[in-house]
mmCIF file of C-alpha atoms in Angstrom:
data_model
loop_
_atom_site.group_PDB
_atom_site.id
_atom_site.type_symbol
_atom_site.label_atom_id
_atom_site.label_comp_id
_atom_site.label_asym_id
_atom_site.label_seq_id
_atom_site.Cartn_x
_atom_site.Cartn_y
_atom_site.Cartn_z
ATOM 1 C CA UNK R 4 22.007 97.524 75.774
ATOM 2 C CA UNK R 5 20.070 96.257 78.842
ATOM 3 C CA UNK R 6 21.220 92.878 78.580
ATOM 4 C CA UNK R 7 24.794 94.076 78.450
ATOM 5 C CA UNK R 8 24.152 96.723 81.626
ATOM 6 C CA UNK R 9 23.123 93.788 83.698
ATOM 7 C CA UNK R 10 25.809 91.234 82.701
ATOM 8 C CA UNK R 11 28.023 94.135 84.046
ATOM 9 C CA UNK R 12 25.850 94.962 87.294
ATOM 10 C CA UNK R 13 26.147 90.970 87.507
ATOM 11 C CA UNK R 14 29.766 90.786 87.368
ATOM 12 C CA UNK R 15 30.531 94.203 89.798
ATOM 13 C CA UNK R 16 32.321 96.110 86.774
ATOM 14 C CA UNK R 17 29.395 98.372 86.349
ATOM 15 C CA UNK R 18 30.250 101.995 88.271
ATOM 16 C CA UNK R 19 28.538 105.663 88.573
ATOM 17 C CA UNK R 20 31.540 107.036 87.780
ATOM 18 C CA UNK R 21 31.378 104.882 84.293
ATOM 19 C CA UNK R 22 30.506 107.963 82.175
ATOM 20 C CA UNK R 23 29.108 111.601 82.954
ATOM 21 C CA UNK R 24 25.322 110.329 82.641
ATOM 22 C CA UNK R 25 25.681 107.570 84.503
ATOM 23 C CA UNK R 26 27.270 109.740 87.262
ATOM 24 C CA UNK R 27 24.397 112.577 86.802
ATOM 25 C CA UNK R 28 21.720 109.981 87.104
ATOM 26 C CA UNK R 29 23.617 108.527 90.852
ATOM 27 C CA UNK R 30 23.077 112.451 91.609
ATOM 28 C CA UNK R 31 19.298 112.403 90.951
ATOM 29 C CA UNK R 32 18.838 108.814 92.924
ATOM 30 C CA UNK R 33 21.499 110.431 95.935
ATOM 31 C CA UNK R 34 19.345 113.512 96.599
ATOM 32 C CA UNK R 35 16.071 111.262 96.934
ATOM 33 C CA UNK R 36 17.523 108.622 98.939
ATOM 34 C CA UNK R 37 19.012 112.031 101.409
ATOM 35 C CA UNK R 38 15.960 113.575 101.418
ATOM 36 C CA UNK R 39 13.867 110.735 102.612
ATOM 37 C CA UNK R 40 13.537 109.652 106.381
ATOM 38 C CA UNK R 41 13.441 106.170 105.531
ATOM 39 C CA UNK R 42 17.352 105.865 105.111
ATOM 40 C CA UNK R 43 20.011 105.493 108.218
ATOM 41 C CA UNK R 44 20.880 108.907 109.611
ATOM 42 C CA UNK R 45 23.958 108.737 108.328
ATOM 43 C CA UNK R 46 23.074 109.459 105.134
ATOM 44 C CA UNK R 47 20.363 111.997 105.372
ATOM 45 C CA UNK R 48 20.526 115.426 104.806
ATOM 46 C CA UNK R 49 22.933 117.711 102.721
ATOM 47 C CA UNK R 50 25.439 116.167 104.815
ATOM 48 C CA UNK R 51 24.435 112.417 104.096
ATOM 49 C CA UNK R 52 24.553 113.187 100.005
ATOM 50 C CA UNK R 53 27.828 112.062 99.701
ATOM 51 C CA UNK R 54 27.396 108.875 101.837
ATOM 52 C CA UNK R 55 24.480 108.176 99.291
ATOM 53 C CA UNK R 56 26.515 108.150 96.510
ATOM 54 C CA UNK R 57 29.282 105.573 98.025
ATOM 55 C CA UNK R 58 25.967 103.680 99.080
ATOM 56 C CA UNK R 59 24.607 103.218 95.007
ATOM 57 C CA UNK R 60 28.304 103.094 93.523
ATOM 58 C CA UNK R 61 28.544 99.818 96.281
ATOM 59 C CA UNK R 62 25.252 98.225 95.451
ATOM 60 C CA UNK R 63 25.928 98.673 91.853
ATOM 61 C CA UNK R 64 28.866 96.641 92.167
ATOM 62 C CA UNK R 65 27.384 94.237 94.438
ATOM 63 C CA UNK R 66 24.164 94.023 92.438
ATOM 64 C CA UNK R 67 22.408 94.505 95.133
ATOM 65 C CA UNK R 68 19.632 97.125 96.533
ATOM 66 C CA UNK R 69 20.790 100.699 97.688
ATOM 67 C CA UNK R 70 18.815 100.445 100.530
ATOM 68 C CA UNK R 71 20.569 96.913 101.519
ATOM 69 C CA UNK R 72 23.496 98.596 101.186
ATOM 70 C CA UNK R 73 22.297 101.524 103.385
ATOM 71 C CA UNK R 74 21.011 99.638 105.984
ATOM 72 C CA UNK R 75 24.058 97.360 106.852
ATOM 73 C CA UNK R 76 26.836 100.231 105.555
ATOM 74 C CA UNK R 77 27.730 102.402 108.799
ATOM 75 C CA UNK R 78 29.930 105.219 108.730
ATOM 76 C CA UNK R 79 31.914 105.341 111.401
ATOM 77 C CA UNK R 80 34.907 108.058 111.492
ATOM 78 C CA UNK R 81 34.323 108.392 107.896
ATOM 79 C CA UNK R 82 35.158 104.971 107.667
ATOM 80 C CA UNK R 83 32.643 102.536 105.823
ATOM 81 C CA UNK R 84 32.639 99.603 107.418
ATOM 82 C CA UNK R 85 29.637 96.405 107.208
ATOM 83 C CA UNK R 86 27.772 95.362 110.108
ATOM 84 C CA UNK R 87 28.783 91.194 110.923
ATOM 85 C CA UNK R 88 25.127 90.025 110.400
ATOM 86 C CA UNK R 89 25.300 91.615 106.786
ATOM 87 C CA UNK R 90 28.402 89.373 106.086
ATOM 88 C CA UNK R 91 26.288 86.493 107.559
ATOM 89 C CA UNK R 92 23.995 87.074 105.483
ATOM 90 C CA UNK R 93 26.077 87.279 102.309
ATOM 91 C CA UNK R 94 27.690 83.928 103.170
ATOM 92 C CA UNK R 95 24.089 81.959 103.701
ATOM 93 C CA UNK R 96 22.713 83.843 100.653
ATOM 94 C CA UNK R 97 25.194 83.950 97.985
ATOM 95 C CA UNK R 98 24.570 80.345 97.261
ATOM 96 C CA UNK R 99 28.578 79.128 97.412
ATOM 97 C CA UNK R 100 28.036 76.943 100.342
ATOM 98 C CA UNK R 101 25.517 74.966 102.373
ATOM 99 C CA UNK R 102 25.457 73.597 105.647
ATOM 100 C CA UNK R 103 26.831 76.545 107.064
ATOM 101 C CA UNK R 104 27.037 76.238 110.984
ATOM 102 C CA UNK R 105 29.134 77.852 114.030
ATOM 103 C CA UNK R 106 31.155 75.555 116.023
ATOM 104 C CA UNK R 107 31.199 76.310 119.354
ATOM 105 C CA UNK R 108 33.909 74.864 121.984
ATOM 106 C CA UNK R 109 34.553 75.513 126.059
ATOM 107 C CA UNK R 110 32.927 77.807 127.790
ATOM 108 C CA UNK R 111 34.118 81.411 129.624
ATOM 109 C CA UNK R 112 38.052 81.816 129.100
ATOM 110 C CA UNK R 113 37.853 78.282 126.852
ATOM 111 C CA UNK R 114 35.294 79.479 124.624
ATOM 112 C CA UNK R 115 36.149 79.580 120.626
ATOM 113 C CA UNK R 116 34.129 79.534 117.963
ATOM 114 C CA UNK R 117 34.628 78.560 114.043
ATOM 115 C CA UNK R 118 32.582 78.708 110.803
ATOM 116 C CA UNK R 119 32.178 75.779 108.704
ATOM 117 C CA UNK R 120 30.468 75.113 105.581
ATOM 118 C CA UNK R 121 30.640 72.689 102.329
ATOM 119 C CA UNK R 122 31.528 73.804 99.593
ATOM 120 C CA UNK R 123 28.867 73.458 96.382
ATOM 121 C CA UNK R 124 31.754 74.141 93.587
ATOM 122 C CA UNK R 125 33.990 71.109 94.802
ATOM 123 C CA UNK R 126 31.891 69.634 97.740
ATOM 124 C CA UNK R 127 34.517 70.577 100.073
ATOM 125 C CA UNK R 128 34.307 71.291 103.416
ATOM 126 C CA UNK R 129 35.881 74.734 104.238
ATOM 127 C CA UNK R 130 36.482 76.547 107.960
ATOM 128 C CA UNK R 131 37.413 79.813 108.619
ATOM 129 C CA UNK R 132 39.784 81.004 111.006
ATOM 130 C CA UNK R 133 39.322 79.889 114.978
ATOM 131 C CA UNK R 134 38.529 82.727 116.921
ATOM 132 C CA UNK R 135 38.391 82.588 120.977
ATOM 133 C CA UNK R 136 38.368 84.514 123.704
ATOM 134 C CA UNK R 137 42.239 84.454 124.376
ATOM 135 C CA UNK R 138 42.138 85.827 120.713
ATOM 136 C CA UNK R 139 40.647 88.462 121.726
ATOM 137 C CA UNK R 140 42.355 89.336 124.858
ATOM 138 C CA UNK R 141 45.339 89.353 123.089
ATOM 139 C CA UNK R 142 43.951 91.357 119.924
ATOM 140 C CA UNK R 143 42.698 93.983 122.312
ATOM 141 C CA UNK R 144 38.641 93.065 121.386
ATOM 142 C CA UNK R 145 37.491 92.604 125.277
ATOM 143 C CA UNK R 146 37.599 96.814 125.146
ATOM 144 C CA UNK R 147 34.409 96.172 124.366
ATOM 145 C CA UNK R 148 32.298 95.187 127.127
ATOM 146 C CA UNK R 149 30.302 93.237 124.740
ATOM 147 C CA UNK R 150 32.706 90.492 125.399
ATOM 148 C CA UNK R 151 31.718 90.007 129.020
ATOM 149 C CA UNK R 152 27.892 90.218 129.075
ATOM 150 C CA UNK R 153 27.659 88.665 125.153
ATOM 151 C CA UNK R 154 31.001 86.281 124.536
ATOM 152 C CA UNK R 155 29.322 83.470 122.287
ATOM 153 C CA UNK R 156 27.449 86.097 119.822
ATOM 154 C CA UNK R 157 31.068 88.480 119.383
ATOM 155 C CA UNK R 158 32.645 85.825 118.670
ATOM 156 C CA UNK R 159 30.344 84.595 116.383
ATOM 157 C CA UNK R 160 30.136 87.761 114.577
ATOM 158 C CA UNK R 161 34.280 87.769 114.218
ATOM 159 C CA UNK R 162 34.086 84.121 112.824
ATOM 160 C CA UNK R 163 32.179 84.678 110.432
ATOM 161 C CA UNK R 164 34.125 87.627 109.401
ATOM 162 C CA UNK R 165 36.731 85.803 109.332
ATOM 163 C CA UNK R 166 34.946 83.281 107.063
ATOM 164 C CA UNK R 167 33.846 86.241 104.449
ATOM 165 C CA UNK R 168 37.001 87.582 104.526
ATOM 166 C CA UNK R 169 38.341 83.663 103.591
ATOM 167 C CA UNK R 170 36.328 82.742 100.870
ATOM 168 C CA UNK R 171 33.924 85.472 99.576
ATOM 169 C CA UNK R 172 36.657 88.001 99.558
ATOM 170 C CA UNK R 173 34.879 89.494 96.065
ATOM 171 C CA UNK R 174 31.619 90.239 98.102
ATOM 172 C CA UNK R 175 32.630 92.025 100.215
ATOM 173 C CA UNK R 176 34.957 94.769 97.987
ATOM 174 C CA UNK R 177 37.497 94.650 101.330
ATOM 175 C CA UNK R 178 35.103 96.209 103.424
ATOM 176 C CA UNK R 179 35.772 96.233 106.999
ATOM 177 C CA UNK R 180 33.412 95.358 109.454
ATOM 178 C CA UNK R 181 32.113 98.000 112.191
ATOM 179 C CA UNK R 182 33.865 95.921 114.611
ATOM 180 C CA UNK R 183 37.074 95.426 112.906
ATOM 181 C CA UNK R 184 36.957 99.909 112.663
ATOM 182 C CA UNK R 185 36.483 100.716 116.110
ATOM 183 C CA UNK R 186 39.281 98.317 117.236
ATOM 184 C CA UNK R 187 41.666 100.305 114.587
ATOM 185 C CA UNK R 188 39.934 103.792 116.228
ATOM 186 C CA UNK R 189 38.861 102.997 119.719
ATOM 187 C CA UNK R 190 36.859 106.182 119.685
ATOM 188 C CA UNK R 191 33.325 106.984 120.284
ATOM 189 C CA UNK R 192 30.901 105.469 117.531
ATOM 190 C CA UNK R 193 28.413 106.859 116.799
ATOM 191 C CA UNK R 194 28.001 108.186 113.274
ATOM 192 C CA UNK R 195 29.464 111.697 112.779
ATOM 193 C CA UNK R 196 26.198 112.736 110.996
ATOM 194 C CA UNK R 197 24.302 111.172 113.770
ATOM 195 C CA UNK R 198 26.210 112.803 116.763
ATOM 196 C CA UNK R 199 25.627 116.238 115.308
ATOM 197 C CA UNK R 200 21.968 115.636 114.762
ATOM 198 C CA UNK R 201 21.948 114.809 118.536
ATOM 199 C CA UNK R 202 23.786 117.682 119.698
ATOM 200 C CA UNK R 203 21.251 119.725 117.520
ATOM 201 C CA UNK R 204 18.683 118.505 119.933
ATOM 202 C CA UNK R 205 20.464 119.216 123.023
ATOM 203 C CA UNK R 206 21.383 115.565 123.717
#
Protein backbone atom coordinates (compact mmCIF):
# COMPACT_ATOMS: atom_id res chain seq x y z
CA UNK A 1 0.00 0.00 0.00
CA UNK A 2 2.77 2.57 0.71
CA UNK A 3 4.81 1.62 -2.08
CA UNK A 4 1.86 2.00 -4.40
CA UNK A 5 0.80 5.64 -2.65
CA UNK A 6 4.19 6.92 -3.54
CA UNK A 7 4.56 5.55 -7.10
CA UNK A 8 1.32 7.66 -7.47
CA UNK A 9 2.57 10.86 -5.43
CA UNK A 10 5.67 10.18 -7.87
CA UNK A 11 3.82 10.24 -10.99
CA UNK A 12 1.19 13.43 -9.94
CA UNK A 13 -2.01 11.04 -10.17
CA UNK A 14 -2.33 10.95 -6.47
CA UNK A 15 -5.29 13.70 -5.34
CA UNK A 16 -7.24 14.71 -1.93
CA UNK A 17 -10.17 14.45 -3.64
CA UNK A 18 -9.13 10.56 -4.42
CA UNK A 19 -11.62 9.15 -1.86
CA UNK A 20 -13.61 10.64 1.23
CA UNK A 21 -10.59 9.80 3.72
CA UNK A 22 -8.14 11.01 1.78
CA UNK A 23 -10.14 14.29 1.44
CA UNK A 24 -10.96 14.30 5.42
CA UNK A 25 -7.34 13.82 6.22
CA UNK A 26 -6.35 17.26 3.57
CA UNK A 27 -9.05 18.85 6.11
CA UNK A 28 -7.10 17.96 9.29
CA UNK A 29 -3.51 19.03 7.57
CA UNK A 30 -5.58 22.49 6.02
CA UNK A 31 -6.74 23.70 9.45
CA UNK A 32 -3.06 23.30 10.93
CA UNK A 33 -1.28 24.74 8.14
CA UNK A 34 -4.28 28.01 8.57
CA UNK A 35 -3.86 28.17 11.96
CA UNK A 36 -0.16 28.55 12.08
CA UNK A 37 1.75 31.94 11.49
CA UNK A 38 4.42 30.32 9.74
CA UNK A 39 2.43 30.10 6.33
CA UNK A 40 1.98 33.20 3.69
CA UNK A 41 -0.93 35.39 4.72
CA UNK A 42 -2.76 34.31 2.15
CA UNK A 43 -3.58 31.31 3.51
CA UNK A 44 -4.10 31.94 7.14
CA UNK A 45 -7.08 32.19 8.92
CA UNK A 46 -10.71 30.84 8.30
CA UNK A 47 -10.36 32.68 5.22
CA UNK A 48 -6.95 31.07 4.06
CA UNK A 49 -8.56 27.27 4.68
CA UNK A 50 -9.51 26.94 1.35
CA UNK A 51 -6.22 28.26 -0.18
CA UNK A 52 -4.64 25.43 2.06
CA UNK A 53 -6.35 22.86 0.54
CA UNK A 54 -5.44 23.93 -3.28
CA UNK A 55 -1.87 24.30 -1.62
CA UNK A 56 -1.67 20.15 -0.45
CA UNK A 57 -3.93 18.92 -3.49
CA UNK A 58 -0.79 20.87 -5.68
CA UNK A 59 2.10 19.49 -3.74
CA UNK A 60 0.56 16.14 -3.80
CA UNK A 61 0.67 16.17 -7.38
CA UNK A 62 3.93 17.74 -7.62
CA UNK A 63 5.41 15.53 -4.91
CA UNK A 64 6.59 18.15 -3.37
CA UNK A 65 6.30 19.92 0.28
CA UNK A 66 3.05 21.93 1.18
CA UNK A 67 4.97 24.51 2.48
CA UNK A 68 7.09 24.78 -0.98
CA UNK A 69 4.06 25.03 -2.48
CA UNK A 70 2.85 27.75 -0.04
CA UNK A 71 5.66 29.77 -0.18
CA UNK A 72 6.03 30.29 -4.03
CA UNK A 73 1.90 29.87 -4.69
CA UNK A 74 0.39 33.57 -4.49
CA UNK A 75 -3.10 34.29 -4.78
CA UNK A 76 -3.67 37.04 -6.57
CA UNK A 77 -7.48 37.94 -7.59
CA UNK A 78 -8.24 34.49 -6.66
CA UNK A 79 -5.99 33.54 -9.21
CA UNK A 80 -3.07 31.03 -8.30
CA UNK A 81 -0.34 31.91 -10.01
CA UNK A 82 3.83 30.78 -9.24
CA UNK A 83 6.35 33.24 -8.45
CA UNK A 84 9.34 33.15 -11.63
CA UNK A 85 12.16 32.14 -9.18
CA UNK A 86 9.97 29.00 -8.20
CA UNK A 87 9.93 28.01 -11.96
CA UNK A 88 13.74 28.65 -11.87
CA UNK A 89 14.05 26.61 -9.49
CA UNK A 90 12.03 23.71 -10.89
CA UNK A 91 14.05 23.89 -14.12
CA UNK A 92 17.72 23.73 -12.23
CA UNK A 93 16.27 21.10 -9.83
CA UNK A 94 14.22 18.70 -11.66
CA UNK A 95 17.31 17.13 -13.05
CA UNK A 96 16.14 17.26 -17.07
CA UNK A 97 18.86 19.58 -18.02
CA UNK A 98 22.29 20.94 -17.14
CA UNK A 99 24.16 23.80 -18.07
CA UNK A 100 21.35 25.94 -17.71
CA UNK A 101 22.37 29.69 -18.33
CA UNK A 102 20.61 33.15 -19.42
CA UNK A 103 21.81 34.70 -22.50
CA UNK A 104 21.93 38.11 -22.37
CA UNK A 105 22.21 40.51 -25.61
CA UNK A 106 22.26 44.66 -26.09
CA UNK A 107 21.68 46.76 -23.60
CA UNK A 108 18.54 49.44 -22.76
CA UNK A 109 15.95 49.28 -25.79
CA UNK A 110 18.40 46.28 -27.39
CA UNK A 111 18.33 44.22 -24.44
CA UNK A 112 16.88 40.41 -24.81
CA UNK A 113 17.42 37.68 -22.96
CA UNK A 114 17.04 33.69 -23.62
CA UNK A 115 17.31 30.44 -21.60
CA UNK A 116 19.42 27.71 -22.71
CA UNK A 117 20.19 24.41 -21.42
CA UNK A 118 21.32 20.71 -22.66
CA UNK A 119 19.31 18.36 -22.59
CA UNK A 120 20.32 14.99 -20.33
CA UNK A 121 17.56 12.62 -22.17
CA UNK A 122 19.06 13.25 -25.78
CA UNK A 123 22.06 15.64 -25.04
CA UNK A 124 20.39 18.29 -26.88
CA UNK A 125 20.68 21.69 -26.56
CA UNK A 126 17.23 23.37 -26.06
CA UNK A 127 16.28 27.44 -25.84
CA UNK A 128 13.29 28.88 -24.88
CA UNK A 129 11.57 31.63 -26.38
CA UNK A 130 13.62 35.20 -26.89
CA UNK A 131 12.20 37.69 -24.82
CA UNK A 132 13.31 41.59 -25.07
CA UNK A 133 12.38 44.67 -24.19
CA UNK A 134 10.47 45.56 -27.51
CA UNK A 135 8.59 42.31 -26.41
CA UNK A 136 7.50 43.80 -23.80
CA UNK A 137 6.57 47.15 -24.98
CA UNK A 138 4.53 45.63 -27.33
CA UNK A 139 2.96 42.92 -24.85
CA UNK A 140 2.06 45.76 -22.55
CA UNK A 141 4.81 44.38 -19.59
CA UNK A 142 6.69 47.98 -19.16
CA UNK A 143 3.20 48.82 -16.95
CA UNK A 144 5.29 47.71 -14.58
CA UNK A 145 7.86 50.03 -13.55
CA UNK A 146 9.98 47.14 -12.78
CA UNK A 147 11.03 47.31 -16.33
CA UNK A 148 12.78 50.65 -16.03
CA UNK A 149 14.71 50.51 -12.72
CA UNK A 150 15.21 46.33 -13.09
CA UNK A 151 15.17 45.40 -17.14
CA UNK A 152 17.84 42.47 -17.11
CA UNK A 153 16.19 40.55 -13.93
CA UNK A 154 12.19 40.90 -15.63
CA UNK A 155 13.31 39.71 -18.34
CA UNK A 156 15.04 37.05 -16.92
CA UNK A 157 12.20 36.01 -14.89
CA UNK A 158 9.84 35.93 -18.33
CA UNK A 159 12.58 33.73 -20.05
CA UNK A 160 12.63 31.41 -17.98
CA UNK A 161 8.96 31.21 -17.93
CA UNK A 162 8.99 30.90 -21.09
CA UNK A 163 11.49 28.00 -20.82
CA UNK A 164 9.11 26.06 -18.10
CA UNK A 165 6.32 26.65 -20.01
CA UNK A 166 8.54 24.94 -23.19
CA UNK A 167 9.77 21.95 -21.82
CA UNK A 168 8.59 21.16 -18.23
CA UNK A 169 5.05 21.90 -19.13
CA UNK A 170 4.03 18.73 -16.58
CA UNK A 171 5.67 20.66 -13.60
CA UNK A 172 4.15 23.19 -13.62
CA UNK A 173 0.16 21.80 -13.91
CA UNK A 174 -0.37 25.19 -16.34
CA UNK A 175 0.15 27.42 -13.64
CA UNK A 176 0.57 30.94 -14.44
CA UNK A 177 3.12 32.97 -13.12
CA UNK A 178 2.32 36.15 -10.79
CA UNK A 179 3.58 38.14 -13.56
CA UNK A 180 1.85 36.58 -16.39
CA UNK A 181 -1.76 37.36 -13.83
CA UNK A 182 -1.38 40.86 -13.24
CA UNK A 183 -0.71 41.59 -16.97
CA UNK A 184 -4.22 39.62 -17.69
CA UNK A 185 -5.72 41.90 -14.45
CA UNK A 186 -3.70 45.04 -14.24
CA UNK A 187 -5.18 45.60 -10.83
CA UNK A 188 -3.77 46.14 -7.49
CA UNK A 189 -1.84 42.96 -6.09
CA UNK A 190 -1.77 42.40 -3.20
CA UNK A 191 -3.41 39.25 -1.88
CA UNK A 192 -7.15 39.67 -1.15
CA UNK A 193 -6.61 37.96 2.27
CA UNK A 194 -3.69 40.17 2.80
CA UNK A 195 -5.37 43.58 1.88
CA UNK A 196 -8.15 42.91 4.35
CA UNK A 197 -5.79 42.00 7.11
CA UNK A 198 -4.26 45.48 6.41
CA UNK A 199 -7.32 47.38 6.36
CA UNK A 200 -8.08 45.56 9.74
CA UNK A 201 -5.14 47.46 11.05
CA UNK A 202 -5.99 50.74 9.73
CA UNK A 203 -3.39 50.65 6.92
Amino acid sequence: MTSELTKNNINGESSIYQNPDSFEFAQRQAKSLCESNLVPISYQGQKGLPNCLVALEMSKRMNLSPLTVMQNLNIIHGTPSWSAQFISSQILGCGRFENFDYLVKGEGETLEVQCVAKRIEDQKIVKGTTVSMKMARLEGWTRNSKYTSMPELMLRNRAATFFGRQFIPDLLLGVQTSEEVVDIQPLNVTPEIEKESLDDHGM
